[in-house]
Amino acid sequence: QMSLAEKINIDVKNALKAGDKKLLAVSRNVLSELKNLLIKENLERDISKITNGSFQKVIKTIVKQKNETKEYLIQAKDHEKIEIINYDLSYLEAFLPKYLNDKDTENLIKKYITEKSLEKKDFGKLMGILKSNHSDEIDLSLASKIVNTLLN
């Protein structure tokens, strides 16, 4: 099965062939970040050696940077660049796991609290359980806010 990192490589090639400037810009951006990761972690120059977990960390970082840039662009009312960034974000977010919404996240947390009769002092324990069992399904920073409200 092809890794997520290898899919990016294919997107770059396809964008070049099709002359798709938007796709080329965003996929090339990701590819260069992946190459930086290879260099940093001494993984030869082989993109297939990047795990999906590492890949998603790279994507999350780029998404965070793009969202920060987008805030400035909104203030500057630069609609042309906002459109490009929205395109980039929808491309990038497709590679990330789909998180449960707030309500479902809360229900999942409530289930653990009830099942394991957890209290305030168990914050770390509960976050540990969520991290090891559900890090692909829930946004952990959201989860810690919810846990804080529910555990008392």
XYZ file of C-alpha atoms in Angstrom:
152
model
C 0.000 0.000 0.000
C 1.229 3.452 -0.906
C 2.156 5.774 1.937
C 0.620 9.232 2.245
C 4.036 10.768 1.568
C 4.287 8.883 -1.728
C 0.865 10.217 -2.758
C 2.256 13.743 -2.502
C 5.023 12.823 -4.908
C 2.408 11.624 -7.394
C 0.368 14.817 -6.940
C 3.438 16.898 -7.779
C 4.029 14.861 -10.964
C 0.361 15.021 -11.989
C 0.179 18.767 -11.319
C 3.278 19.302 -13.469
C 1.757 17.265 -16.314
C -1.603 19.003 -16.074
C -0.122 22.465 -15.633
C -2.189 22.828 -12.447
C -0.435 25.721 -10.695
C -2.527 25.621 -7.507
C -2.025 21.909 -6.922
C 1.636 22.176 -7.858
C 2.276 24.958 -5.347
C 0.674 23.195 -2.379
C 1.973 19.686 -3.135
C 5.491 21.036 -3.739
C 5.325 22.894 -0.436
C 4.458 19.636 1.346
C 7.142 17.729 -0.555
C 9.867 20.161 0.478
C 8.766 19.925 4.129
C 8.909 16.122 3.834
C 12.414 16.328 2.380
C 13.449 18.528 5.308
C 12.092 15.850 7.632
C 14.133 13.163 5.849
C 17.292 15.221 6.263
C 16.532 15.991 9.914
C 15.872 12.354 10.782
C 18.647 10.953 8.583
C 16.255 8.774 6.603
C 18.297 8.723 3.386
C 16.387 10.531 0.660
C 13.609 7.987 0.491
C 10.181 9.493 0.929
C 8.557 6.080 1.387
C 10.419 5.810 4.722
C 8.236 8.544 6.242
C 5.567 7.007 8.454
C 1.976 8.199 8.144
C 2.267 9.515 11.699
C 5.274 11.709 10.861
C 3.604 12.726 7.633
C 0.520 13.923 9.481
C 2.652 15.921 11.920
C 4.182 17.725 8.934
C 0.728 18.362 7.444
C -0.617 19.650 10.787
C 2.282 22.111 11.030
C 1.665 23.415 7.514
C -2.081 23.701 8.205
C -1.346 25.677 11.370
C 0.950 28.072 9.475
C -1.608 28.501 6.674
C -4.372 29.244 9.173
C -2.187 31.890 10.837
C -1.419 33.460 7.446
C -5.116 33.351 6.579
C -5.961 35.483 9.634
C -3.627 38.231 8.375
C -5.041 37.963 4.862
C -8.579 38.308 6.201
C -7.563 41.469 8.049
C -5.869 42.726 4.888
C -8.953 41.750 2.833
C -6.698 40.036 0.278
C -9.413 37.882 -1.290
C -7.252 36.453 -4.032
C -4.711 35.036 -1.571
C -7.479 33.882 0.804
C -8.919 31.812 -2.038
C -5.542 30.182 -2.668
C -5.078 29.434 1.021
C -8.565 27.917 1.246
C -7.689 25.671 -1.683
C -4.445 24.674 0.056
C -6.214 23.972 3.333
C -8.846 21.752 1.740
C -6.078 19.827 -0.038
C -4.037 19.436 3.158
C -6.920 18.598 5.481
C -7.915 15.695 3.254
C -4.728 13.944 4.472
C -5.582 14.348 8.145
C -7.725 11.952 10.140
C -11.327 13.050 10.463
C -11.929 14.015 14.068
C -15.130 13.398 15.972
C -17.184 16.536 16.521
C -17.326 18.233 19.950
C -20.459 16.398 21.077
C -19.163 12.930 20.168
C -15.798 13.730 21.734
C -17.568 14.719 24.932
C -19.686 11.540 24.913
C -16.589 9.390 24.456
C -14.917 11.124 27.418
C -18.046 10.783 29.580
C -18.095 7.056 28.821
C -14.533 6.650 30.184
C -15.241 8.782 33.252
C -18.282 6.652 34.119
C -16.731 3.269 33.290
C -13.569 3.950 35.260
C -15.111 6.226 37.936
C -12.513 8.913 37.295
C -12.135 12.126 39.284
C -10.130 15.370 39.169
C -6.824 13.714 40.115
C -7.185 11.289 37.187
C -6.798 14.005 34.530
C -3.416 12.670 33.356
C -4.614 9.090 33.383
C -7.673 9.902 31.277
C -5.670 11.990 28.804
C -3.237 9.064 28.513
C -6.075 6.669 27.687
C -7.467 9.083 25.080
C -4.045 9.655 23.562
C -3.180 5.988 23.207
C -6.623 4.821 22.002
C -8.131 7.742 20.131
C -5.435 10.168 18.924
C -6.594 9.677 15.312
C -10.241 10.296 16.130
C -10.200 13.225 18.515
C -8.520 16.575 18.772
C -6.507 16.174 21.976
C -6.388 19.880 22.817
C -10.185 20.003 22.594
C -10.347 16.800 24.635
C -8.256 18.255 27.454
C -10.603 21.260 27.681
C -13.595 18.929 27.865
C -11.896 16.682 30.433
C -11.160 19.748 32.577
C -14.820 20.751 32.579
C -16.130 17.242 33.233
C -13.732 16.104 35.952
C -14.422 17.854 39.215
